[in-house]
Structures are given as structure tokens and as C-alpha cells.
PDB file of C-alpha atoms in Angstrom:
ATOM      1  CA  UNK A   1       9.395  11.010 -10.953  1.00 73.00           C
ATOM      2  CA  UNK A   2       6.271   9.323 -11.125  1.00 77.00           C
ATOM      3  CA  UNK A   3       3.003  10.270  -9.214  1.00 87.00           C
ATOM      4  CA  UNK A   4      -0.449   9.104  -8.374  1.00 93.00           C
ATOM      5  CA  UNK A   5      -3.970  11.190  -8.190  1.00 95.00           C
ATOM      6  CA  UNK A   6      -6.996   9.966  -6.988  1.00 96.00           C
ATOM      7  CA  UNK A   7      -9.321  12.448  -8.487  1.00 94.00           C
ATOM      8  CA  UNK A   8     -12.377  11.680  -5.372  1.00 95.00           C
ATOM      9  CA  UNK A   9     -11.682  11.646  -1.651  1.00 94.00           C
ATOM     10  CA  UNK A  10     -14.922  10.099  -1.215  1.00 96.00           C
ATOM     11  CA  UNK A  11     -17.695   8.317  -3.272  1.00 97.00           C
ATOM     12  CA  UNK A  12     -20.830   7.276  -1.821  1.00 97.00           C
ATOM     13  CA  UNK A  13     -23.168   5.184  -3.777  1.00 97.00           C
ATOM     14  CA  UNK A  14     -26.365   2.855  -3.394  1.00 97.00           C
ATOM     15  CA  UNK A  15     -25.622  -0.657  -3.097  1.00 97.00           C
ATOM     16  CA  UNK A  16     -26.542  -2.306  -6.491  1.00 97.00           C
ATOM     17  CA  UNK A  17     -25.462   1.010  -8.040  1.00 98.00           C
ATOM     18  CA  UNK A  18     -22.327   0.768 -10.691  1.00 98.00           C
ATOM     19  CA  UNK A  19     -19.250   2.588  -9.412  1.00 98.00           C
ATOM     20  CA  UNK A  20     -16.084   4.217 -10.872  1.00 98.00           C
ATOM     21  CA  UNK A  21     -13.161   5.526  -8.907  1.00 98.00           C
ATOM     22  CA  UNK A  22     -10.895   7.181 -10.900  1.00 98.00           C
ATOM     23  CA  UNK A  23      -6.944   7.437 -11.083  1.00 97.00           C
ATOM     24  CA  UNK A  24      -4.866   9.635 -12.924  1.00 96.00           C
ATOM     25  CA  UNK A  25      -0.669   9.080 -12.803  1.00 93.00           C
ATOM     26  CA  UNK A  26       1.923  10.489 -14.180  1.00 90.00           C
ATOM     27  CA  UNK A  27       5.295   8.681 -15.435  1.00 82.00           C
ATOM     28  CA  UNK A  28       8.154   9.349 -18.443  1.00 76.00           C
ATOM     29  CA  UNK A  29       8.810   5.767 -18.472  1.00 78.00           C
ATOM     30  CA  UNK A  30       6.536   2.820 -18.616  1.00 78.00           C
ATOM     31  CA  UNK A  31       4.449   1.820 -15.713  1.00 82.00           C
ATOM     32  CA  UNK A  32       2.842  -1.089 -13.563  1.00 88.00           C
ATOM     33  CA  UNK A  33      -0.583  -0.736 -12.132  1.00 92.00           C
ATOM     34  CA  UNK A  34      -2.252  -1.649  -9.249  1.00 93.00           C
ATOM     35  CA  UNK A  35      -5.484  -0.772  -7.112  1.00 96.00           C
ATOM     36  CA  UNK A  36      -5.345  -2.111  -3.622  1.00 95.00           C
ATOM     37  CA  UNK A  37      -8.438  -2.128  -1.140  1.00 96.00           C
ATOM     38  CA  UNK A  38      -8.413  -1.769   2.478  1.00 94.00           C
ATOM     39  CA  UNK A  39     -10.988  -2.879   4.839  1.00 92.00           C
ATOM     40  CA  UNK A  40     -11.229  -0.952   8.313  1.00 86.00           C
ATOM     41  CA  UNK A  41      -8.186  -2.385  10.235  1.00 81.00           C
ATOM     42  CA  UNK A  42      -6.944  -4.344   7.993  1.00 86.00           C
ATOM     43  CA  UNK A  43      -3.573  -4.147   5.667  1.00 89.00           C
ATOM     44  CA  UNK A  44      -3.927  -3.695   1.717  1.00 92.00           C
ATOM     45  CA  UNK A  45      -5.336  -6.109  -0.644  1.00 92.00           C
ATOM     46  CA  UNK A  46      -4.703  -6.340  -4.173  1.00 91.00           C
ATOM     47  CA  UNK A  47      -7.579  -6.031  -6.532  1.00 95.00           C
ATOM     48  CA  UNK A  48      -5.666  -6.393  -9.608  1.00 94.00           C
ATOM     49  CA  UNK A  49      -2.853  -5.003 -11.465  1.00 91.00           C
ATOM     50  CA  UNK A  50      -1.770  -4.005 -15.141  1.00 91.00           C
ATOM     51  CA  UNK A  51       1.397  -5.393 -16.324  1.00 85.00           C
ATOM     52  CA  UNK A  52       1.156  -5.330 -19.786  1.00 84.00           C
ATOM     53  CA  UNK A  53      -0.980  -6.729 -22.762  1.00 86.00           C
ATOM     54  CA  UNK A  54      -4.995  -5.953 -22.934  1.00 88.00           C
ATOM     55  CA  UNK A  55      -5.832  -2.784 -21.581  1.00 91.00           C
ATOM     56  CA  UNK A  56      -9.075  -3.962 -19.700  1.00 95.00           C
ATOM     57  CA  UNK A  57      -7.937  -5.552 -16.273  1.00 95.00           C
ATOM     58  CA  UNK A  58     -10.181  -8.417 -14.257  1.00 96.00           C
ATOM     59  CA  UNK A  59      -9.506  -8.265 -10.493  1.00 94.00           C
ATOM     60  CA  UNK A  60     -11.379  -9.791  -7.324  1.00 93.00           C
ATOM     61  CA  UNK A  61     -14.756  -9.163  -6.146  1.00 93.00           C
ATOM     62  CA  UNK A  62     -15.899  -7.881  -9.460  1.00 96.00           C
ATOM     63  CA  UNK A  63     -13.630  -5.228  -9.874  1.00 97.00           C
ATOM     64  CA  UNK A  64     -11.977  -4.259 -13.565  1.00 97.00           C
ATOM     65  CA  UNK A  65      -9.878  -1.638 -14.702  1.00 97.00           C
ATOM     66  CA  UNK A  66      -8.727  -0.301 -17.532  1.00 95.00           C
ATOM     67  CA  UNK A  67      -5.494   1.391 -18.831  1.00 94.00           C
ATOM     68  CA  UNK A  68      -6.008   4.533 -20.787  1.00 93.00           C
ATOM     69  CA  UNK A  69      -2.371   5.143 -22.186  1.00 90.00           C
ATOM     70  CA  UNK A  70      -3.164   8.343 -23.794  1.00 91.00           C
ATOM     71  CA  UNK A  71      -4.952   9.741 -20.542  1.00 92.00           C
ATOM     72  CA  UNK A  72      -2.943   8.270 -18.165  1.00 93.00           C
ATOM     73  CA  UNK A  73      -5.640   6.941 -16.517  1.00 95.00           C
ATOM     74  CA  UNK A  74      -6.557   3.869 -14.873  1.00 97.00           C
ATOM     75  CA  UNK A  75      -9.940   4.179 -13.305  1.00 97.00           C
ATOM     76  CA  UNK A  76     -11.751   1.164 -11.415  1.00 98.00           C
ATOM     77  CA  UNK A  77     -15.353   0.211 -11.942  1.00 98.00           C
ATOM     78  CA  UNK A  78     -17.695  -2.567 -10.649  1.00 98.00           C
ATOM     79  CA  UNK A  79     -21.381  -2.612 -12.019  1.00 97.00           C
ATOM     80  CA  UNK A  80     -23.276  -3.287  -9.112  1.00 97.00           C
ATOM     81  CA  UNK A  81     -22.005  -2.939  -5.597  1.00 97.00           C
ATOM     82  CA  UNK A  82     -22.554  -4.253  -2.368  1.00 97.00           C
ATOM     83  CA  UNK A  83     -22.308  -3.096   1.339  1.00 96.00           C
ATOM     84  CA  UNK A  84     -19.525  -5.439   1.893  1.00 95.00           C
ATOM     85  CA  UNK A  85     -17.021  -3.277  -0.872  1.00 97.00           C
ATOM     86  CA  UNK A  86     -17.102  -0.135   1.874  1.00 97.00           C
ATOM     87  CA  UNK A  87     -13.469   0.334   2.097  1.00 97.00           C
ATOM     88  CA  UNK A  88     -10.703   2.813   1.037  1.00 96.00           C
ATOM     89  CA  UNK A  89      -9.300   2.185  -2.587  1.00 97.00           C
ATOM     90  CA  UNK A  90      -5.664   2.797  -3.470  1.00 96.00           C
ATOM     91  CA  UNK A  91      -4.534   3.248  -6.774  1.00 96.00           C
ATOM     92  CA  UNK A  92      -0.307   2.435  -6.899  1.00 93.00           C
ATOM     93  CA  UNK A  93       2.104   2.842  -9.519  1.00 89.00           C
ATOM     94  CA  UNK A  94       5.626   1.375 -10.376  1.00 84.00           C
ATOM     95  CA  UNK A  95       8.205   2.350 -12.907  1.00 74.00           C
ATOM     96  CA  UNK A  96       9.077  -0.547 -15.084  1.00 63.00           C
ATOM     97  CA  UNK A  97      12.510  -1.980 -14.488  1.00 57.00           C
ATOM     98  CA  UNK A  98      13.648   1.023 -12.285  1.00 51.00           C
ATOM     99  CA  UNK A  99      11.144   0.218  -9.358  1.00 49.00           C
ATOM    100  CA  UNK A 100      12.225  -0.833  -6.251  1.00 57.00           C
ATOM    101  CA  UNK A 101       9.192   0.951  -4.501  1.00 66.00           C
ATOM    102  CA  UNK A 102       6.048   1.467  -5.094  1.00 81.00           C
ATOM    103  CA  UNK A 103       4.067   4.895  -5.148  1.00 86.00           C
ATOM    104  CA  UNK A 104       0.497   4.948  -4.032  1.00 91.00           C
ATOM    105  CA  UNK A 105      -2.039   7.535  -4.232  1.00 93.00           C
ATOM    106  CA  UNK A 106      -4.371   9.185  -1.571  1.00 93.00           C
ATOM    107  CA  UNK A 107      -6.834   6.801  -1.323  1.00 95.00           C
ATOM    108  CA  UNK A 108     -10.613   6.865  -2.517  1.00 96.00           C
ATOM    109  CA  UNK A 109     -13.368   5.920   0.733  1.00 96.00           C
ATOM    110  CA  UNK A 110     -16.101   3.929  -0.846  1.00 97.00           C
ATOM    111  CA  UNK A 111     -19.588   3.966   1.007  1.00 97.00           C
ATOM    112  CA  UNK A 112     -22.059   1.905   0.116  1.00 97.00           C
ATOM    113  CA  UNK A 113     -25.201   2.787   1.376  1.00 96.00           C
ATOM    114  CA  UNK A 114     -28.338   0.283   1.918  1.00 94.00           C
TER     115      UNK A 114
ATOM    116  CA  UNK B   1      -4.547 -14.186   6.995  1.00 79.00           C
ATOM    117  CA  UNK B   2      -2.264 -12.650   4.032  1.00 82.00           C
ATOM    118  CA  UNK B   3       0.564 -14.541   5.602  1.00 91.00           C
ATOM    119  CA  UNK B   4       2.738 -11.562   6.569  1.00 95.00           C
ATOM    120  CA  UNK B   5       2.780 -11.502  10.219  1.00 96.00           C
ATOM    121  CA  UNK B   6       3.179  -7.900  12.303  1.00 97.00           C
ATOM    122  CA  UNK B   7       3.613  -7.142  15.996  1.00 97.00           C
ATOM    123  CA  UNK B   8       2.951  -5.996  17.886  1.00 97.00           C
ATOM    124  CA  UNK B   9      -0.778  -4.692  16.547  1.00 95.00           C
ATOM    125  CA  UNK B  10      -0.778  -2.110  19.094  1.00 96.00           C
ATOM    126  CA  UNK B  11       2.010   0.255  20.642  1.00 97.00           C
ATOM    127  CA  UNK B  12       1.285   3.177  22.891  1.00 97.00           C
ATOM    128  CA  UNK B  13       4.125   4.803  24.140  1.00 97.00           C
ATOM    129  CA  UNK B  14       5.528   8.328  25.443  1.00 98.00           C
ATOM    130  CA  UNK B  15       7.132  11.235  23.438  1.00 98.00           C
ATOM    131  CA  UNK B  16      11.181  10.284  23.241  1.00 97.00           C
ATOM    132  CA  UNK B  17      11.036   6.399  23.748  1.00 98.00           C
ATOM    133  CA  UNK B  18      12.396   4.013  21.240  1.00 98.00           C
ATOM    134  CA  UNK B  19      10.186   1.155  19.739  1.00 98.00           C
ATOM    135  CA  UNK B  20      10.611  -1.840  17.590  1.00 98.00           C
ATOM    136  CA  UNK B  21       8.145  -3.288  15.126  1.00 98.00           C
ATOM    137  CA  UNK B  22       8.647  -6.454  13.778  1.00 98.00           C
ATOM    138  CA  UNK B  23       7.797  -8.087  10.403  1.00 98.00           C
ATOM    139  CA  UNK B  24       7.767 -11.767   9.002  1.00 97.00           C
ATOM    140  CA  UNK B  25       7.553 -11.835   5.245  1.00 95.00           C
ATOM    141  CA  UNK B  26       5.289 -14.511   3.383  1.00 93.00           C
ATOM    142  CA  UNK B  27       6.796 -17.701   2.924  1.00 92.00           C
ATOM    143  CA  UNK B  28       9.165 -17.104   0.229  1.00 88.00           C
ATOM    144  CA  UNK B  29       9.074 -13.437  -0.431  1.00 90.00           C
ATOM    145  CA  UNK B  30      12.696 -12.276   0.435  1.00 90.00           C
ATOM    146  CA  UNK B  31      11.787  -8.538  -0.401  1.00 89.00           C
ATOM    147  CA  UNK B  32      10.176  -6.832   2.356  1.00 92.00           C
ATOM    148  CA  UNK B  33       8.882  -3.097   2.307  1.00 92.00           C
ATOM    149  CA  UNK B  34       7.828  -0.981   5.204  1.00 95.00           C
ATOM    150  CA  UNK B  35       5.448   1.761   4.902  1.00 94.00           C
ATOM    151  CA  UNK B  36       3.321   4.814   7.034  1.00 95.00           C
ATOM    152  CA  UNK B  37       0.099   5.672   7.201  1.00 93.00           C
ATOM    153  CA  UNK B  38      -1.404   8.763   8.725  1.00 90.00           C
ATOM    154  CA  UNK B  39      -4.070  10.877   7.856  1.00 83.00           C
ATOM    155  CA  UNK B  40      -2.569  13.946   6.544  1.00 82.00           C
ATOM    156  CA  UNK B  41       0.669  11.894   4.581  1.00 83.00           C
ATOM    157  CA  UNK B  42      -0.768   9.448   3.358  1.00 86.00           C
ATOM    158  CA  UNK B  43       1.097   5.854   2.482  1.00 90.00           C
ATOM    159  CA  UNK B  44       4.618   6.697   2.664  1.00 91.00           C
ATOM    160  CA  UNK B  45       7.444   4.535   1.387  1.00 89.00           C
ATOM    161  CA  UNK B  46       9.584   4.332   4.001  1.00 94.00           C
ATOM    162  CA  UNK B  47      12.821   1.147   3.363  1.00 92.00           C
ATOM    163  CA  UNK B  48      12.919  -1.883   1.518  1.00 90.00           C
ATOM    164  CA  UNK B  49      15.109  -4.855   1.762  1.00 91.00           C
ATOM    165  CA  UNK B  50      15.993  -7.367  -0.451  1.00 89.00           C
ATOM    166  CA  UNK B  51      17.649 -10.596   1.464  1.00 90.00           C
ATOM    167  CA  UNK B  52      19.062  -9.037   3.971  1.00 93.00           C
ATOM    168  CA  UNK B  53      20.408  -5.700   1.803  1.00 92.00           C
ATOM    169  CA  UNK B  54      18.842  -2.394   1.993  1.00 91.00           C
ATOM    170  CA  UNK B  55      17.660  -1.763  -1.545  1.00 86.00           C
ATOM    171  CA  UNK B  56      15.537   1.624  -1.758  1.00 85.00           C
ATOM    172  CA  UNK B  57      14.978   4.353   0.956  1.00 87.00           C
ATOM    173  CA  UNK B  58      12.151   6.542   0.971  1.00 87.00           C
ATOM    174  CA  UNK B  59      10.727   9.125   3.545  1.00 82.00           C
ATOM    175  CA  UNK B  60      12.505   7.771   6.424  1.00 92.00           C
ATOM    176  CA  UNK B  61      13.990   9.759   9.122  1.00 94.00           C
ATOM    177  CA  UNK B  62      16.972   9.133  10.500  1.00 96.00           C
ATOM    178  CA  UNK B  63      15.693   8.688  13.997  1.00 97.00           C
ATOM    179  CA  UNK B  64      14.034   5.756  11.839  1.00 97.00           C
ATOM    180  CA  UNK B  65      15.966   2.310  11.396  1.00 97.00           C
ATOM    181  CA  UNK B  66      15.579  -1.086  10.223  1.00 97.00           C
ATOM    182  CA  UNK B  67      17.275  -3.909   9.187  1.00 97.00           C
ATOM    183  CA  UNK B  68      16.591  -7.371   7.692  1.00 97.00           C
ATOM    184  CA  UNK B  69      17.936 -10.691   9.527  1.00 97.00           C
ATOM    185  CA  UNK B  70      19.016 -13.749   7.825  1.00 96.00           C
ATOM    186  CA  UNK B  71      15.868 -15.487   8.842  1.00 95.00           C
ATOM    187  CA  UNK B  72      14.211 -12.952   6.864  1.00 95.00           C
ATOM    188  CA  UNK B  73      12.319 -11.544   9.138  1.00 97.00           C
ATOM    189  CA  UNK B  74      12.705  -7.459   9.518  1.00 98.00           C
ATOM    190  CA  UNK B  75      12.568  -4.926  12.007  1.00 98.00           C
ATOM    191  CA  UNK B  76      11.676  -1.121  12.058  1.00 98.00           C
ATOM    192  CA  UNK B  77      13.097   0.508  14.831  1.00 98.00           C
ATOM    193  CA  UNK B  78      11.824   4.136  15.786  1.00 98.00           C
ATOM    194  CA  UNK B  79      13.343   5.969  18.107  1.00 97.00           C
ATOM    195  CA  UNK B  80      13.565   9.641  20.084  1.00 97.00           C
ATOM    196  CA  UNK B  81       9.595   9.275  19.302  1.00 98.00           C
ATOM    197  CA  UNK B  82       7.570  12.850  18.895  1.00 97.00           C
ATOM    198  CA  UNK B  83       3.155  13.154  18.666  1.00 96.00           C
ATOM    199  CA  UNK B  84       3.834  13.013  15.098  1.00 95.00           C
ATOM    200  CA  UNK B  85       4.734   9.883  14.716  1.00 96.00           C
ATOM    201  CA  UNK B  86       1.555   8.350  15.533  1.00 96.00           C
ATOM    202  CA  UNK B  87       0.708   6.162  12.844  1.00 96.00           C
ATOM    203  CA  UNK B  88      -0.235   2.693  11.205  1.00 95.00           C
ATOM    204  CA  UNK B  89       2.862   1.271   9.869  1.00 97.00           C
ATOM    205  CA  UNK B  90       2.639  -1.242   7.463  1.00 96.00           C
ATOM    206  CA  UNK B  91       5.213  -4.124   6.554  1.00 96.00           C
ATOM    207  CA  UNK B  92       4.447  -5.732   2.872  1.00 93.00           C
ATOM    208  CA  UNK B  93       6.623  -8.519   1.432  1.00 92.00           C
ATOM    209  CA  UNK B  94       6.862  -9.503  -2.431  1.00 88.00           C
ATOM    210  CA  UNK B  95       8.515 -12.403  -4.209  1.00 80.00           C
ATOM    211  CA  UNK B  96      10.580  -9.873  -6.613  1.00 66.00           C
ATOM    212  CA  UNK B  97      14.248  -8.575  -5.880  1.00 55.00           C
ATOM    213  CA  UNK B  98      13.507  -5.343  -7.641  1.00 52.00           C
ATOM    214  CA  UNK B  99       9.854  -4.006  -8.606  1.00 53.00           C
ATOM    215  CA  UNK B 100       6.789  -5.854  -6.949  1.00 63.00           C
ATOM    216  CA  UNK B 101       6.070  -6.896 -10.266  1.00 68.00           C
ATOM    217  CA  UNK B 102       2.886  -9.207  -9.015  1.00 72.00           C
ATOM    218  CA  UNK B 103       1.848  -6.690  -6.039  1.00 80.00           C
ATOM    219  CA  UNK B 104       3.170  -6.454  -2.582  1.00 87.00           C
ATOM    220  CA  UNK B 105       1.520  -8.731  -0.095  1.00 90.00           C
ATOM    221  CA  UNK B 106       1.213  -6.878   2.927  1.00 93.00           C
ATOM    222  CA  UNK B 107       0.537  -6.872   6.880  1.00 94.00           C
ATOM    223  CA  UNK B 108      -2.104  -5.852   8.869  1.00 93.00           C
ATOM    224  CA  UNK B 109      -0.181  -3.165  10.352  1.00 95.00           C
ATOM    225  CA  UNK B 110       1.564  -2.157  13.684  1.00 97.00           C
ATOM    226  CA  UNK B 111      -0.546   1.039  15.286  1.00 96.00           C
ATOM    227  CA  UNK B 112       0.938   3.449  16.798  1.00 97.00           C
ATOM    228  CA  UNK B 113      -0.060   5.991  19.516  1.00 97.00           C
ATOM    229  CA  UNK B 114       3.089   8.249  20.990  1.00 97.00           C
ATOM    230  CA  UNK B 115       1.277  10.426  23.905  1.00 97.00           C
TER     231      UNK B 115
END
């Protein structure tokens, strides 16, 4: 069975300040990745996903992410960020061609401080 | 507006009532998936359905229901409610059968408060 960690609970950071919030899964079988953000009562966005094919991953807002096969990782970054991206990040996995569901981890709060 | 529509937004009831939440899928999306949120779980698969079928089953108790209408539109029914309960559940929808290959797309959730 696959699973997701989210190795922070919570990361505060300056505004302008680069951030990284990292996720760690673990599969047998090949995977599908996704982060997802949620705003403060509000349903999950997607930032952007990794299917297949390059390993460095464009989303909204800034965001990228990149797939580290060898460390199952897939950790999220954005150089600079703003107040606006306080929200709780959630880093989702789904087995290729066996997933009907999708498995998400814990979450990582972002806070952005002025 | 994500285009998946929950209600009610907010549900405060008492300990062994029975409630229904109801989901509309995006335009198009016949796969609909509900999930919980609470604090100490977590986002918790809970059912999917595919067209009408029940595909997967996750965490779901079996004082928990749902079902999927023709119109496409699906509802979570909860019932014999307990404190624990309390929760934000989530309805997402995707365009794929099996595996939300491009993402889920999903609600802004149905809160609930069981006193």
C-alpha cells in the first residue's frame, strides 16, 4: 500500500523568502503526484501534478515540484512568497492504473509573515 | 467557484440523528469522491462512484451511506451520528472512471457540528 509523509506540520517564513515543503511517499508500483492547497474555508486546489515525463513540475501561483525517483520525494518550492500563499499544502499520491482513490498526506500550514 | 456544488455548508445537529449531504459533480465529471476532514485523521477517503456504481470504499462506517443518482449528482448519508463525527466533509469530482489521472476537482465542503 502506498503512503504519504509530510515531513513539517508547519513552516513559517518571511514573505519574499523562498520556501520548500517537503513530501516523502512510499509505493511498489508507479505513482501519480499531486500537491493541493487549501485556503481557510475553502475545498482543495490543485497546484500541479506529476504524471510522467520531466521530473521538474510547473504548477499555479509559482509553485514547482520536482520528482526525486530514487528518494521518493516530491518536495514543493516557490522562490519568493507572498502573504496571499498562507494556506495548508497537501501532498497526494495515486497508484498508476490500480487507483481508484487517492491518498493524501497530513498537510503542511504555510505562514507567511509580513 | 470550482464548479462542484455542496450543501448544505453548514449542519449542526444532535448525537444519534441522521443527515444527508449532497454533492453535484462538475459538468462532465461522472466520478465523484467523498472525503473527511478532522483534525486528528486527517483527509480520509471515504466512497467513490463512477456513473452511478460504487467503485472504491475507504474508511467509511457502516452507519455511513451514499449513493450516486442518474443525474449524477451524489449523496452521503450519515446516520446514528456520535461527537466524533464532527467534521468537514468534502465531495471532489474528476473526469476519469478509474484514477484521477488530471486531479480531483473538489467542493468547498459540508461542515459538520454533532452536539
Amino acid at each position: 500500500a502506498q503512503s504519504v509523509t509530510q515531513l513539517d506540520s508547519q513552516v513559517p517564513v518571511f514573505e519574499e523568502a523562498p520556501v520548500e515543503l517537503r513530501c516523502n511517499y512510499s509505493s511498489s508500483v508507479s505513482v501519480y503526484l499531486f500537491w493541493y492547497v487549501q485556503y481557510p474555508n475553502q475545498g482543495l486546489q490543485l497546484l500541479l501534478k506529476y504524471l510522467s515525463g520531466s521530473t521538474l513540475v510547473k504548477g499555479i501561483n509559482g509553485f514547482e515540484a520536482e520528482f526525486n525517483k530514487s528518494q521518493t520525494s516530491f518536495h514543493l518550492r516557490k522562490p519568493s512568497v507572498h502573504i496571499s500563499d498562507t494556506a495548508e499544502y497537501f501532498c497526494a499520491v495515486s497508484v498508476v492504473g490500480g487507483g481508484f482513490k487517492t491518498i493524501f498526506g497530513a498537510g503542511t500550514r504555510l505562514f507567511v509573515k509580513a | 467557484d470550482s464548479g462542484v456544488t455542496q450543501t448544505p455548508k453548514h449542519l449542526i445537529t444532535a448525537t444519534g440523528q441522521r443527515v444527508t449531504l449532497r454533492c453535484s459533480p462538475r459538468s462532465g465529471d461522472l466520478s465523484v469522491y467523498w472525503y473527511q476532514q478532522s483534525l486528528d485523521q486527517g483527509l480520509q477517503f471515504l466512497i467513490q462512484y463512477y456513473n452511478g456504481e460504487e467503485r472504491a470504499k475507504g474508511n467509511i462506517l457502516e452507519r455511513f451511506s451514499a449513493q450516486q443518482f442518474p443525474d449524477l449528482h451524489s449523496e452521503l448519508n450519515l446516520s446514528s451520528l456520535e461527537l466524533g463525527d464532527s467534521a468537514l466533509y468534502f465531495c471532489a469530482s474528476s473526469a476519469m472512471g478509474v484514477g484521477p489521472l488530471y486531479g480531483y476537482t473538489f467542493g468547498s465542503g459540508t461542515r459538520l457540528t454533532v452536539v
